[in-house]
Coordinates of C-alpha atoms in Angstrom, one line a residue:
M1 CA -45.2 6.4 12.0
M2 CA -44.8 5.9 8.2
R3 CA -41.1 6.5 8.4
Q4 CA -40.8 3.8 11.0
M5 CA -42.9 1.5 8.8
R6 CA -40.7 2.1 5.8
E7 CA -37.6 1.4 7.8
N8 CA -39.0 -1.9 9.0
T9 CA -40.4 -3.1 5.6
K10 CA -37.4 -5.2 4.6
W11 CA -37.4 -6.8 8.1
I12 CA -41.1 -7.6 7.9
M13 CA -40.7 -9.1 4.4
L14 CA -37.9 -11.4 5.7
I15 CA -40.0 -12.6 8.5
T16 CA -43.0 -13.1 6.3
A17 CA -41.0 -15.0 3.7
L18 CA -39.5 -17.3 6.3
A19 CA -42.9 -17.9 7.7
F20 CA -44.7 -18.9 4.5
V21 CA -43.5 -22.5 4.1
G22 CA -44.0 -23.2 7.8
L23 CA -47.4 -21.6 7.9
M24 CA -48.6 -23.4 4.8
V25 CA -47.5 -26.8 6.1
F26 CA -48.0 -26.4 9.9
E27 CA -50.9 -24.0 10.4
W28 CA -53.5 -26.6 9.9
G29 CA -52.0 -29.4 12.0
M30 CA -49.8 -31.0 9.3
D31 CA -46.8 -31.6 11.5
M32 CA -46.0 -35.1 10.1
S33 CA -42.5 -36.6 9.8
G34 CA -41.1 -39.3 7.6
Q35 CA -33.1 -39.9 5.3
S36 CA -31.6 -37.5 3.2
G37 CA -28.0 -37.0 2.1
A38 CA -26.2 -33.9 3.2
Q39 CA -24.1 -34.3 0.2
L40 CA -26.7 -34.0 -2.6
Q41 CA -25.7 -31.6 -5.3
G42 CA -28.7 -31.4 -7.7
G43 CA -30.9 -33.3 -10.1
E44 CA -33.8 -35.5 -9.2
I45 CA -33.9 -37.0 -5.7
G46 CA -37.3 -38.6 -5.8
S47 CA -40.7 -38.5 -7.3
I48 CA -44.5 -38.6 -6.6
D49 CA -46.4 -40.7 -9.1
G50 CA -43.7 -40.3 -11.6
E51 CA -43.5 -36.5 -11.2
P52 CA -39.8 -35.7 -10.3
I53 CA -38.7 -34.0 -7.1
T54 CA -35.6 -31.9 -7.6
F55 CA -32.9 -31.2 -5.2
E56 CA -33.6 -27.5 -5.5
E57 CA -37.2 -27.9 -4.3
Y58 CA -36.0 -30.0 -1.4
D59 CA -33.2 -27.6 -0.5
R60 CA -35.7 -24.7 -0.2
F61 CA -37.7 -26.5 2.5
Y62 CA -34.5 -27.7 4.2
R63 CA -33.0 -24.2 4.4
E64 CA -36.2 -22.7 5.8
L65 CA -36.3 -25.3 8.6
Y66 CA -32.6 -24.8 9.3
Q67 CA -32.9 -21.1 9.6
R68 CA -35.9 -21.5 11.9
R69 CA -34.0 -24.0 14.1
Q70 CA -31.1 -21.6 14.3
A71 CA -33.4 -18.8 15.4
E72 CA -34.9 -20.9 18.1
T73 CA -31.8 -22.1 19.9
Q74 CA -28.4 -20.7 21.0
E75 CA -26.9 -24.2 20.8
P76 CA -25.2 -25.4 17.6
I77 CA -27.2 -27.7 15.4
S78 CA -25.9 -31.2 15.9
P79 CA -25.4 -33.8 13.1
A80 CA -28.4 -35.8 14.5
E81 CA -30.6 -32.7 14.5
N82 CA -29.5 -31.8 11.0
R83 CA -30.5 -35.3 9.8
E84 CA -33.8 -34.7 11.5
L85 CA -34.3 -31.4 9.7
E86 CA -33.5 -33.1 6.4
D87 CA -36.2 -35.7 7.0
Q88 CA -38.7 -33.0 8.0
A89 CA -37.9 -31.1 4.9
W90 CA -38.6 -34.1 2.8
E91 CA -41.9 -34.8 4.5
Q92 CA -43.0 -31.1 4.3
L93 CA -42.1 -31.1 0.6
V94 CA -44.2 -34.2 -0.1
T95 CA -47.1 -32.9 2.0
D96 CA -47.0 -29.6 0.1
R97 CA -46.9 -31.3 -3.3
L98 CA -49.8 -33.6 -2.4
L99 CA -51.9 -30.7 -1.2
R100 CA -51.3 -28.6 -4.3
R101 CA -52.2 -31.5 -6.5
E102 CA -55.4 -32.2 -4.6
L103 CA -56.4 -28.5 -4.7
S104 CA -55.8 -28.5 -8.5
R105 CA -57.9 -31.7 -8.9
L106 CA -60.8 -30.2 -7.0
G107 CA -60.5 -26.8 -8.6
I108 CA -60.2 -25.0 -5.3
R109 CA -58.7 -21.6 -5.5
A110 CA -58.9 -18.2 -3.8
T111 CA -60.9 -15.4 -5.5
D112 CA -59.7 -11.8 -5.6
Q113 CA -62.4 -10.8 -3.1
E114 CA -61.4 -13.5 -0.7
V115 CA -57.7 -12.5 -0.9
L116 CA -58.7 -8.8 -0.3
Q117 CA -60.9 -9.6 2.7
A118 CA -58.3 -11.9 4.3
A119 CA -55.5 -9.4 3.8
R120 CA -57.6 -6.7 5.5
Y121 CA -59.1 -8.7 8.4
A122 CA -56.9 -11.8 8.9
P123 CA -53.3 -10.7 9.0
P124 CA -50.6 -13.4 9.0
P125 CA -49.5 -14.4 12.5
T126 CA -46.2 -12.8 12.0
F127 CA -47.9 -9.4 11.5
A128 CA -50.4 -9.9 14.3
S129 CA -47.6 -10.4 16.8
N130 CA -45.5 -7.5 15.5
A131 CA -45.1 -4.6 17.9
L132 CA -45.3 -2.3 14.9
F133 CA -49.0 -3.0 14.5
Q134 CA -49.9 -3.0 18.2
T135 CA -51.3 -0.5 20.6
D136 CA -51.1 -1.2 24.4
G137 CA -50.2 -4.8 23.6
E138 CA -53.2 -5.3 21.3
F139 CA -53.2 -5.7 17.5
D140 CA -54.3 -2.3 16.0
F141 CA -56.1 -2.8 12.7
D142 CA -55.9 1.0 12.0
K143 CA -52.1 0.8 12.0
Y144 CA -52.2 -2.4 9.9
H145 CA -54.5 -0.9 7.3
A146 CA -52.5 2.3 7.2
F147 CA -49.4 0.3 6.5
L148 CA -51.0 -1.7 3.7
S149 CA -52.4 1.4 2.0
S150 CA -49.3 3.6 2.4
P151 CA -47.6 4.5 -0.9
M152 CA -44.3 3.9 1.0
T153 CA -45.1 0.2 1.4
D154 CA -42.9 -1.9 -0.8
P155 CA -45.0 -3.5 -3.6
A156 CA -42.9 -6.7 -3.3
L157 CA -44.3 -7.1 0.2
L158 CA -47.9 -6.8 -1.1
A159 CA -47.1 -9.4 -3.7
E160 CA -45.7 -11.7 -1.0
L161 CA -48.9 -11.2 1.0
E162 CA -51.1 -12.0 -2.0
A163 CA -49.1 -15.2 -2.7
Y164 CA -49.5 -16.2 0.9
Y165 CA -53.3 -15.8 0.9
R166 CA -53.7 -17.4 -2.5
D167 CA -52.0 -20.5 -1.0
V168 CA -53.5 -20.5 2.5
I169 CA -57.1 -19.8 1.7
P170 CA -57.6 -22.8 -0.6
R171 CA -55.9 -25.1 1.9
N172 CA -58.2 -23.8 4.6
R173 CA -61.2 -24.4 2.4
L174 CA -60.1 -27.9 1.6
F175 CA -59.5 -28.8 5.2
Q176 CA -62.9 -27.3 6.1
R177 CA -64.5 -29.6 3.5
V178 CA -62.6 -32.6 4.8
A179 CA -63.6 -31.9 8.4
A180 CA -67.2 -31.0 7.7
G181 CA -70.0 -32.9 9.5
I182 CA -68.1 -34.0 12.6
Y183 CA -70.4 -34.3 15.5
T184 CA -70.0 -35.9 18.9
P185 CA -73.3 -37.0 20.5
E186 CA -74.0 -36.1 24.1
P187 CA -73.7 -39.7 25.5
E188 CA -70.2 -39.8 24.2
L189 CA -69.4 -36.4 25.7
W190 CA -70.7 -37.6 29.0
R191 CA -68.6 -40.7 28.8
M192 CA -65.5 -38.7 28.1
Y193 CA -66.3 -36.3 31.0
R194 CA -67.0 -39.2 33.4
D195 CA -63.7 -40.8 32.5
R196 CA -61.8 -37.7 33.6
N197 CA -63.8 -36.9 36.7
E198 CA -65.0 -40.2 38.2
T199 CA -62.4 -41.5 40.7
A200 CA -61.6 -44.7 42.5
S201 CA -59.3 -45.8 45.3
I202 CA -58.2 -49.4 45.6
R203 CA -56.2 -51.9 47.5
Y204 CA -54.4 -54.5 45.4
V205 CA -51.9 -57.4 45.4
M206 CA -49.5 -57.8 42.5
L207 CA -48.2 -61.3 41.7
E208 CA -45.1 -61.4 39.5
P209 CA -44.8 -64.9 38.1
A210 CA -41.0 -64.8 38.1
R211 CA -41.0 -64.2 41.8
V212 CA -44.0 -66.2 43.1
V213 CA -43.2 -69.3 41.1
P214 CA -39.7 -70.8 41.6
N215 CA -37.7 -72.2 38.7
A216 CA -37.8 -75.6 40.1
A217 CA -41.7 -75.6 40.0
V218 CA -41.8 -75.7 36.2
T219 CA -40.2 -78.0 33.7
V220 CA -39.4 -77.1 30.1
T221 CA -39.1 -80.2 27.8
E222 CA -37.5 -80.6 24.4
E223 CA -40.9 -81.0 23.0
D224 CA -42.0 -77.7 24.5
I225 CA -39.0 -75.9 22.9
K226 CA -39.6 -77.4 19.4
A227 CA -43.4 -76.7 19.5
Y228 CA -42.7 -73.1 20.5
Y229 CA -40.1 -72.6 17.8
E230 CA -42.5 -73.9 15.1
A231 CA -45.3 -71.7 16.3
H232 CA -43.2 -68.5 16.6
R233 CA -40.6 -68.8 13.9
E234 CA -41.2 -65.3 12.6
D235 CA -40.7 -63.8 16.0
F236 CA -37.0 -64.7 15.7
R237 CA -36.4 -63.2 12.3
Q238 CA -33.3 -61.1 12.2
D239 CA -32.5 -58.1 10.0
A240 CA -29.7 -58.4 7.5
R241 CA -26.4 -57.7 9.2
A242 CA -22.9 -56.6 8.0
Q243 CA -19.7 -57.1 9.9
I244 CA -17.3 -54.3 9.0
R245 CA -13.8 -53.1 9.8
Y246 CA -13.2 -49.4 9.4
V247 CA -10.7 -46.6 9.7
T248 CA -11.6 -43.0 10.6
L249 CA -9.6 -39.8 10.0
D250 CA -10.5 -36.9 12.3
A251 CA -11.4 -33.8 10.3
R252 CA -12.5 -31.6 13.1
P253 CA -10.8 -28.3 14.1
G254 CA -8.0 -28.8 16.6
T255 CA -5.9 -26.7 19.0
E256 CA -4.2 -24.9 16.1
D257 CA -7.5 -23.9 14.7
S258 CA -8.7 -22.6 18.0
A259 CA -5.6 -20.6 18.4
A260 CA -6.0 -19.1 14.9
A261 CA -9.6 -18.1 15.7
R262 CA -8.5 -16.5 19.0
D263 CA -5.8 -14.5 17.2
R264 CA -8.3 -13.4 14.6
A265 CA -10.6 -12.2 17.4
F266 CA -7.7 -10.2 19.0
D267 CA -6.9 -8.7 15.6
L268 CA -10.5 -7.5 15.1
R269 CA -10.6 -6.1 18.6
Q270 CA -7.4 -4.1 17.9
Q271 CA -8.9 -2.8 14.7
I272 CA -11.9 -1.5 16.7
V273 CA -10.3 -0.3 19.9
E274 CA -6.9 1.0 18.6
E275 CA -7.5 1.7 15.0
G276 CA -11.0 3.2 15.2
A277 CA -12.8 0.6 13.0
D278 CA -16.6 0.7 13.4
F279 CA -17.9 -2.2 15.5
G280 CA -21.1 -2.6 13.4
E281 CA -19.2 -2.7 10.1
V282 CA -16.8 -5.3 11.4
A283 CA -19.7 -7.4 12.7
R284 CA -21.4 -7.3 9.3
V285 CA -18.3 -8.5 7.5
E286 CA -16.7 -10.8 10.0
S287 CA -19.3 -12.2 12.5
A288 CA -20.4 -15.8 12.0
D289 CA -23.8 -15.1 13.6
P290 CA -25.9 -14.1 10.7
A291 CA -28.8 -12.9 12.8
S292 CA -26.8 -10.3 14.8
A293 CA -24.4 -9.6 12.0
S294 CA -27.2 -8.3 9.8
R295 CA -28.0 -5.8 12.7
D296 CA -24.4 -4.5 13.1
G297 CA -23.8 -7.2 15.8
D298 CA -26.9 -6.3 17.8
V299 CA -28.0 -9.3 19.8
G300 CA -30.8 -7.5 21.6
L301 CA -31.9 -8.0 25.2
V302 CA -30.7 -11.2 26.7
R303 CA -31.1 -12.8 30.1
R304 CA -27.9 -13.7 32.0
A305 CA -29.4 -17.1 33.0
D306 CA -29.8 -18.0 29.3
L307 CA -26.1 -17.4 28.4
P308 CA -23.1 -19.7 28.5
P309 CA -21.3 -19.1 31.8
S310 CA -18.1 -17.7 30.3
F311 CA -20.1 -15.4 28.0
A312 CA -22.2 -14.2 30.9
E313 CA -19.2 -13.5 33.1
T314 CA -17.7 -11.4 30.4
A315 CA -20.9 -9.5 29.6
W316 CA -21.4 -8.6 33.2
S317 CA -17.8 -7.5 33.8
V318 CA -16.8 -5.6 30.7
P319 CA -17.4 -1.8 31.2
I320 CA -20.5 -0.4 29.4
G321 CA -19.6 0.6 25.8
Q322 CA -16.2 -1.1 25.7
V323 CA -15.2 -4.1 23.6
S324 CA -14.3 -7.1 25.7
L325 CA -11.3 -9.4 25.2
P326 CA -12.2 -12.5 23.2
V327 CA -14.3 -15.0 25.3
E328 CA -14.6 -18.6 24.2
T329 CA -17.8 -20.6 24.1
Q330 CA -18.9 -23.7 22.2
F331 CA -19.7 -21.5 19.3
G332 CA -16.2 -19.9 19.0
F333 CA -14.7 -16.6 20.2
H334 CA -16.9 -13.6 20.9
L335 CA -16.1 -9.9 21.2
V336 CA -18.8 -8.4 23.4
R337 CA -20.0 -4.8 23.7
V338 CA -22.7 -4.0 26.3
R339 CA -24.9 -1.0 25.8
E340 CA -26.9 -1.4 29.1
R341 CA -27.5 -4.0 31.7
T342 CA -29.3 -4.8 35.0
D343 CA -28.5 -7.6 37.4
S344 CA -30.3 -10.1 35.2
T345 CA -30.6 -8.7 31.7
A346 CA -28.3 -6.9 29.2
R347 CA -28.6 -5.3 25.8
L348 CA -25.5 -6.1 23.9
S349 CA -23.7 -6.7 20.6
Q350 CA -21.3 -9.3 19.6
I351 CA -18.8 -10.4 16.9
L352 CA -18.5 -14.2 16.6
I353 CA -15.4 -15.8 15.2
P354 CA -16.0 -19.5 14.8
I355 CA -13.4 -22.1 15.4
E356 CA -12.9 -23.5 11.9
L357 CA -10.2 -25.4 10.0
T358 CA -7.4 -23.1 9.0
R359 CA -6.3 -23.4 5.4
E360 CA -3.0 -25.2 6.5
H361 CA -4.9 -27.7 8.7
E362 CA -7.5 -28.3 6.1
D363 CA -4.8 -29.0 3.5
L364 CA -3.1 -31.4 5.9
I365 CA -6.4 -33.3 6.5
L366 CA -7.2 -33.4 2.8
T367 CA -3.7 -34.7 2.0
R368 CA -4.1 -37.4 4.6
A369 CA -7.6 -38.2 3.3
D370 CA -6.1 -38.5 -0.2
S371 CA -3.4 -40.8 1.1
L372 CA -5.9 -42.9 2.9
E373 CA -7.9 -43.3 -0.3
V374 CA -4.9 -44.2 -2.4
L375 CA -3.5 -46.6 0.1
T376 CA -6.8 -48.5 0.5
E377 CA -7.0 -48.7 -3.3
N378 CA -3.7 -50.5 -3.4
F379 CA -3.0 -52.1 -0.1
T380 CA -4.9 -53.8 2.8
L381 CA -6.8 -51.7 5.4
E382 CA -4.2 -52.6 8.0
R383 CA -1.3 -51.4 5.8
A384 CA -3.1 -48.1 5.1
A385 CA -3.9 -47.6 8.8
Q386 CA -0.4 -48.4 9.8
D387 CA 1.2 -46.0 7.4
L388 CA -1.1 -43.1 8.6
G389 CA -1.0 -44.0 12.3
L390 CA -4.7 -44.9 12.5
A391 CA -6.6 -47.6 14.3
V392 CA -8.6 -50.4 12.6
R393 CA -11.8 -51.1 14.5
E394 CA -14.7 -53.5 14.0
A395 CA -18.5 -53.2 14.3
N396 CA -21.7 -55.0 13.3
V397 CA -24.4 -52.9 11.6
T398 CA -27.8 -53.2 10.1
R399 CA -29.6 -51.0 7.5
A400 CA -31.8 -49.6 10.1
Q401 CA -28.9 -49.1 12.6
P402 CA -25.9 -47.5 10.9
F403 CA -24.6 -46.1 14.2
V404 CA -21.1 -47.2 15.2
P405 CA -19.8 -46.6 18.7
G406 CA -17.0 -44.1 18.7
A407 CA -17.6 -43.1 15.1
G408 CA -21.2 -42.1 14.9
S409 CA -23.7 -42.7 12.1
L410 CA -21.9 -44.1 9.0
D411 CA -24.9 -43.8 6.7
D412 CA -23.1 -43.8 3.4
G413 CA -20.7 -46.5 4.4
V414 CA -23.4 -48.8 5.7
Y415 CA -25.5 -48.2 2.5
W416 CA -22.3 -49.2 0.5
A417 CA -21.8 -52.3 2.6
F418 CA -25.4 -53.6 1.9
N419 CA -26.0 -52.3 -1.6
T420 CA -22.8 -51.7 -3.5
A421 CA -20.1 -54.0 -2.1
E422 CA -19.8 -57.1 -4.2
A423 CA -17.6 -59.4 -2.1
E424 CA -16.2 -60.0 1.3
S425 CA -12.9 -58.2 2.0
E426 CA -13.8 -55.5 -0.4
I427 CA -12.8 -52.0 0.7
S428 CA -15.1 -49.0 0.1
P429 CA -14.2 -45.6 -1.4
L430 CA -13.5 -42.8 0.9
F431 CA -16.6 -41.4 2.6
E432 CA -17.0 -38.1 4.5
A433 CA -19.2 -37.8 7.6
D434 CA -19.6 -35.3 10.3
G435 CA -16.1 -34.2 11.3
M436 CA -14.3 -37.2 9.7
Y437 CA -13.4 -39.2 6.7
Y438 CA -13.6 -43.0 6.8
V439 CA -13.1 -46.2 4.8
I440 CA -14.9 -49.5 5.4
E441 CA -13.9 -53.1 4.7
L442 CA -16.8 -55.5 4.4
V443 CA -15.9 -58.6 6.5
R444 CA -19.1 -60.5 6.2
R445 CA -22.7 -59.9 5.1
T446 CA -25.5 -61.9 6.6
P447 CA -28.9 -61.8 4.9
E448 CA -32.2 -61.5 6.7
R449 CA -32.9 -64.9 8.2
V450 CA -34.7 -66.9 10.9
P451 CA -32.0 -68.5 13.0
P452 CA -32.0 -72.3 13.4
L453 CA -33.5 -73.9 16.5
E454 CA -30.1 -74.4 18.1
E455 CA -29.4 -70.7 18.0
A456 CA -32.8 -69.8 19.4
R457 CA -32.9 -72.6 22.0
A458 CA -31.8 -70.5 25.0
A459 CA -34.2 -67.7 24.3
I460 CA -37.1 -70.1 23.7
R461 CA -36.4 -71.9 27.0
L462 CA -36.8 -68.7 28.9
R463 CA -40.0 -67.8 27.1
V464 CA -41.6 -71.2 27.7
Q465 CA -40.5 -71.1 31.3
A466 CA -42.1 -67.7 31.7
Q467 CA -45.4 -68.9 30.1
K468 CA -45.5 -71.9 32.5
K469 CA -44.8 -69.7 35.5
L470 CA -47.7 -67.4 34.4
E471 CA -50.0 -70.4 34.3
R472 CA -48.9 -71.5 37.8
A473 CA -49.3 -67.9 39.1
R474 CA -52.9 -67.8 37.7
L475 CA -53.8 -70.8 39.8
T476 CA -52.2 -69.2 42.9
A477 CA -54.1 -65.9 42.3
R478 CA -57.5 -67.8 41.8
D479 CA -56.9 -69.6 45.1
M480 CA -56.2 -66.4 46.9
I481 CA -59.4 -64.8 45.5
D482 CA -61.4 -67.8 46.6
R483 CA -60.1 -67.5 50.1
V484 CA -60.9 -63.8 50.3
R485 CA -64.5 -64.5 49.1
Q486 CA -64.8 -67.1 51.8
G487 CA -64.0 -64.6 54.5
A488 CA -60.2 -64.2 54.7
T489 CA -58.7 -60.8 54.5
L490 CA -56.6 -59.6 51.6
E491 CA -53.7 -59.1 54.0
D492 CA -53.9 -62.7 55.2
V493 CA -53.8 -64.3 51.8
A494 CA -51.1 -62.0 50.6
A495 CA -48.9 -62.7 53.6
A496 CA -49.3 -66.5 53.0
H497 CA -47.4 -66.0 49.8
E498 CA -45.0 -63.3 51.1
L499 CA -46.8 -60.6 49.1
Q500 CA -47.9 -57.1 50.2
V501 CA -51.2 -55.3 49.9
Q502 CA -50.7 -51.9 48.3
E503 CA -53.0 -48.9 47.9
A504 CA -53.6 -46.5 45.0
G505 CA -55.9 -43.6 44.4
P506 CA -57.9 -41.7 44.1
F507 CA -57.4 -41.8 40.3
T508 CA -59.5 -41.4 37.2
R509 CA -59.8 -43.7 34.2
V510 CA -57.2 -41.6 32.3
D511 CA -54.7 -40.9 35.1
F512 CA -51.3 -42.6 35.3
V513 CA -51.4 -44.7 38.5
P514 CA -47.9 -45.3 40.0
G515 CA -47.2 -49.0 40.2
I516 CA -50.1 -49.8 37.8
G517 CA -50.0 -47.6 34.7
R518 CA -52.7 -45.8 32.6
A519 CA -55.9 -46.9 31.0
N520 CA -55.3 -50.6 31.4
A521 CA -57.1 -53.7 32.7
V522 CA -56.4 -52.9 36.4
V523 CA -57.8 -49.4 36.1
G524 CA -60.9 -50.8 34.3
A525 CA -61.4 -53.5 36.9
A526 CA -61.3 -50.9 39.7
F527 CA -64.2 -48.9 38.2
G528 CA -66.3 -52.1 37.6
L529 CA -66.3 -53.1 41.3
D530 CA -68.6 -52.2 44.1
R531 CA -67.2 -50.9 47.4
G532 CA -65.4 -53.6 49.3
K533 CA -65.6 -56.2 46.5
V534 CA -62.7 -58.1 45.1
S535 CA -62.0 -58.6 41.4
G536 CA -61.1 -61.7 39.5
V537 CA -57.5 -62.3 38.3
V538 CA -56.5 -59.2 36.3
E539 CA -53.5 -59.6 33.9
E540 CA -51.5 -56.6 32.8
N541 CA -47.8 -56.3 31.6
D542 CA -46.9 -59.9 32.5
A543 CA -48.1 -59.5 36.0
L544 CA -51.3 -60.6 37.8
Y545 CA -53.4 -58.3 40.1
I546 CA -56.1 -58.9 42.7
V547 CA -58.1 -55.6 43.1
Q548 CA -60.4 -54.5 46.0
L549 CA -62.3 -51.3 45.7
I550 CA -62.0 -48.9 48.7
E551 CA -64.0 -46.0 47.5
K552 CA -65.5 -44.6 44.2
S553 CA -66.8 -41.1 43.5
E554 CA -69.3 -40.5 40.8
A555 CA -68.9 -37.6 38.3
S556 CA -71.5 -34.8 38.6
R557 CA -73.9 -34.7 35.8
R558 CA -75.0 -31.2 36.7
E559 CA -71.4 -29.9 36.5
W560 CA -71.1 -31.7 33.1
E561 CA -74.2 -30.0 31.8
A562 CA -72.7 -26.6 32.7
Q563 CA -69.6 -27.1 30.6
K564 CA -70.7 -29.6 27.9
D565 CA -70.9 -26.9 25.1
Q566 CA -67.3 -25.8 25.7
Q567 CA -66.3 -29.5 25.9
G568 CA -68.1 -30.2 22.6
R569 CA -66.2 -27.5 20.8
M570 CA -62.9 -28.7 22.1
V571 CA -63.7 -32.3 21.2
T572 CA -64.9 -31.3 17.7
A573 CA -61.7 -29.3 17.1
A574 CA -59.5 -32.3 18.1
L575 CA -61.6 -34.7 15.9
E576 CA -61.3 -32.2 12.9
E577 CA -57.6 -32.2 13.3
A578 CA -57.5 -36.0 13.4
R579 CA -59.7 -36.2 10.3
I580 CA -57.3 -33.8 8.5
R581 CA -54.4 -35.9 9.5
Q582 CA -56.1 -39.1 8.3
F583 CA -56.9 -37.3 5.0
M584 CA -53.3 -36.4 4.5
E585 CA -52.2 -40.0 5.3
E586 CA -54.7 -41.3 2.7
L587 CA -53.2 -39.0 0.1
R588 CA -49.8 -40.3 0.9
T589 CA -51.0 -43.9 0.8
K590 CA -52.6 -43.6 -2.6
A591 CA -49.5 -41.9 -4.1
E592 CA -46.3 -43.7 -5.2
I593 CA -43.7 -41.8 -3.3
L594 CA -40.1 -42.6 -4.2
D595 CA -37.4 -41.2 -1.9
R596 CA -34.0 -41.6 -3.6
R597 CA -32.0 -39.2 -1.4
Q598 CA -29.9 -42.0 0.0
E599 CA -29.1 -43.3 -3.5
A600 CA -28.2 -39.8 -4.7
R601 CA -26.0 -39.3 -1.7
A602 CA -24.1 -42.6 -2.4
A603 CA -23.7 -41.6 -6.0
A604 CA -22.4 -38.2 -5.0
N605 CA -19.7 -39.9 -3.0
A606 CA -18.3 -41.6 -6.1
P607 CA -15.7 -41.1 -7.3
Q608 CA -15.0 -38.2 -5.0
T609 CA -16.8 -36.7 -2.0
P610 CA -18.3 -33.3 -2.7
T611 CA -18.7 -30.5 -0.2
S612 CA -22.1 -30.3 1.4
P613 CA -24.3 -27.6 -0.2
F614 CA -26.1 -26.9 3.0
F615 CA -23.4 -24.8 4.6

């Protein structure tokens, strides 16, 4: 037992270390999100109330999130997902800094006794779920305590555990203090139970003004248009825009790179099969999959249904114990060795050779990128593109929408267009984005503005027309209701206007009702009616409804009484989490948080584009 523990100590330490940041930030419901440059190199990238945030701090959070995402998926991390991870890293860093500062202000810290008690009786989740400390699928405290007290346990692991508890315990105490005193009275618990258990079934007629009122029935005058414009000028405000022309240079691996990766995979297979090289040693040195490479290529037990088709076909056809020919997936070329398999699962190892730029292809791309940069510094964008056989394209962008069809998100270039470019026809420096280099020419920059009446006239006419149709439709709906209350059937009055009577239910107050929606005025009206009665005109989502109740079932108070204690605990837990989130938002609101990642990224791109430190 102790030998097995000692052999697993390093692995446990790794898992624990990777879990620390995530546990500290996420364990108590702090999953909040708030753009970062993938080309930052160092220095300060922001501050909180004047206290600097360094790139090194930010990078630690980013790398932890990146490693976690890699462990969760077999798919490669896309550029969009990477930007999301960068933003999450920033938000987690800010949250962590604010919490530490608040704990210091309040003097909340963990005592030695608290750390000792927590270490003995509240193991971290990564330990609690570890098979090493389980017996018959249940966590075994005897095994856990034996591990902690063993002289063979690495002291560095115990230091990591102590640091973990000295961080988590104060946060837990702070959150308990924040959430203290939350109580939900029984009438509120009953209302919540009733909303989820009382049901109604209805018949209804929906009137869509655009359909029931013809265009010819309403008139929009010039006075109407002017009055609407004056009353709603801010509704027409437009973000600042930039019209750009741009040239892109593809920097992704090509067919020659794929062929080189395939040849490398064949070479490695030959070393193993024909020259006697050890598969595990080759995997540790050559494989691009860090998780399996660290285990001599061992992937573990996998399901056939979870694998890419080409990989699965190879894994279920190569003889047990032999090394397959290279098989290509979206990740690159794999050498696969299967140790055991059934019809649906296999235990296998792999060596992954990614498809990357060869030195020759990379040199060629960099030479062309240098040429593009020099040409645009001395000639027009058209001349540079023509000399390099590239296309000049155009696009309109805003600060909030730097995405360009066919090119992707040109964050750095769009930032330059709005913040650095001094004049129209100016050409940007060379930028690097995901799988390409690019240059932008600023054609025109339009500031944020409210367009004049003439530009907004067509849109205003449609809005005023819709308002007048709604007013006419209200009159029609009221007339229909009067007729029903005078004895006509709902079907009769609906047919007179070429409308249909529809049915819905049974549904609760919190259900989504097809054709109606969730928790809106129509649902509320249904529960306010007596059986057979018809509502007044109900407006929801630019449509009008006439509702008639068919049946309504009351919630059982006796059944509520039987479960109200459990319900109360669940509601209290949800309210505590909401209170903690509100507390964290208040900390953020009171702090002056400056995010200068975008500025740092732009600065890093001048005068040359550095290599991303993240990979």
